[in-house]
Amino acid sequence: PSGHFRALFVQEITKGGVLMPCLAHSLAHGTEELEILWQALDSAFAVDTKALTDGYEPYPEGPPLKPVFRKAQ
């Protein structure tokens, strides 16, 4: 299940204009970039909180992610 919530977080943070598969900051990021990040995080966490409370199923907008490395069938 945690993979589902990670995918949901990435989906929502991307909607906020931030491509963020992991947390990595840079001195090149200024006040404007950090404000965009904080707004995107607020929105993404709000959706994640709803998904934890109400159930995950209504929130993903695409098929579930599959692991990159998986057993051959």
Coordinates of C-alpha atoms in Angstrom, one line a residue:
P1 CA 0.0 0.0 0.0
S2 CA 2.8 2.5 0.7
G3 CA 3.7 2.4 -3.0
H4 CA 0.2 3.5 -3.8
F5 CA 0.5 6.5 -1.6
R6 CA 3.9 7.4 -3.0
A7 CA 2.5 7.3 -6.5
L8 CA -0.4 9.5 -5.4
F9 CA 2.0 12.0 -3.8
V10 CA 4.1 12.2 -7.0
Q11 CA 0.8 12.6 -9.0
E12 CA -0.3 15.5 -6.8
I13 CA 3.0 17.2 -6.4
T14 CA 3.4 17.2 -10.2
K15 CA 0.0 18.9 -10.5
G16 CA 1.5 21.7 -8.4
G17 CA 4.3 22.2 -10.9
V18 CA 7.0 20.3 -9.1
L19 CA 8.7 17.2 -10.5
M20 CA 9.8 15.7 -7.2
P21 CA 10.4 12.0 -7.0
C22 CA 12.6 12.6 -4.0
L23 CA 13.6 15.4 -1.7
A24 CA 16.7 17.2 -2.9
H25 CA 17.2 21.0 -2.5
S26 CA 19.7 23.2 -4.2
L27 CA 21.2 26.6 -3.5
A28 CA 20.0 27.5 -7.0
H29 CA 16.4 27.5 -5.7
G30 CA 15.3 30.9 -4.6
T31 CA 12.3 32.3 -2.8
E32 CA 10.0 31.9 -5.8
E33 CA 10.8 28.2 -6.3
L34 CA 10.4 27.5 -2.6
E35 CA 7.0 29.2 -2.6
I36 CA 5.9 27.0 -5.5
L37 CA 7.2 24.0 -3.6
W38 CA 5.4 24.8 -0.4
Q39 CA 2.1 25.4 -2.2
A40 CA 2.5 22.1 -4.1
L41 CA 3.3 20.3 -0.9
D42 CA 0.3 21.7 0.9
S43 CA -2.0 20.5 -1.9
A44 CA -0.4 17.1 -2.2
F45 CA -0.5 16.5 1.5
A46 CA -4.2 17.6 1.6
V47 CA -5.0 14.9 -1.0
D48 CA -2.9 12.3 0.8
T49 CA -4.7 13.0 4.1
K50 CA -8.0 12.6 2.4
A51 CA -6.9 9.3 0.8
L52 CA -5.7 8.0 4.2
T53 CA -9.1 9.0 5.8
D54 CA -11.5 8.2 3.0
G55 CA -9.7 5.5 1.2
Y56 CA -7.2 5.5 -1.6
E57 CA -9.3 4.3 -4.5
P58 CA -10.9 7.5 -5.8
Y59 CA -7.7 9.5 -6.1
P60 CA -5.3 8.0 -8.6
E61 CA -5.8 9.3 -12.1
G62 CA -4.1 6.5 -14.0
P63 CA -3.2 2.8 -13.7
P64 CA -1.1 1.7 -10.6
L65 CA 2.6 1.8 -10.9
K66 CA 4.5 -1.4 -11.3
P67 CA 8.0 -2.0 -9.8
V68 CA 10.8 -1.5 -12.2
F69 CA 12.6 -4.6 -11.1
R70 CA 10.2 -7.6 -10.8
K71 CA 10.3 -11.3 -11.3
A72 CA 9.9 -12.6 -14.9
Q73 CA 6.8 -14.6 -15.4

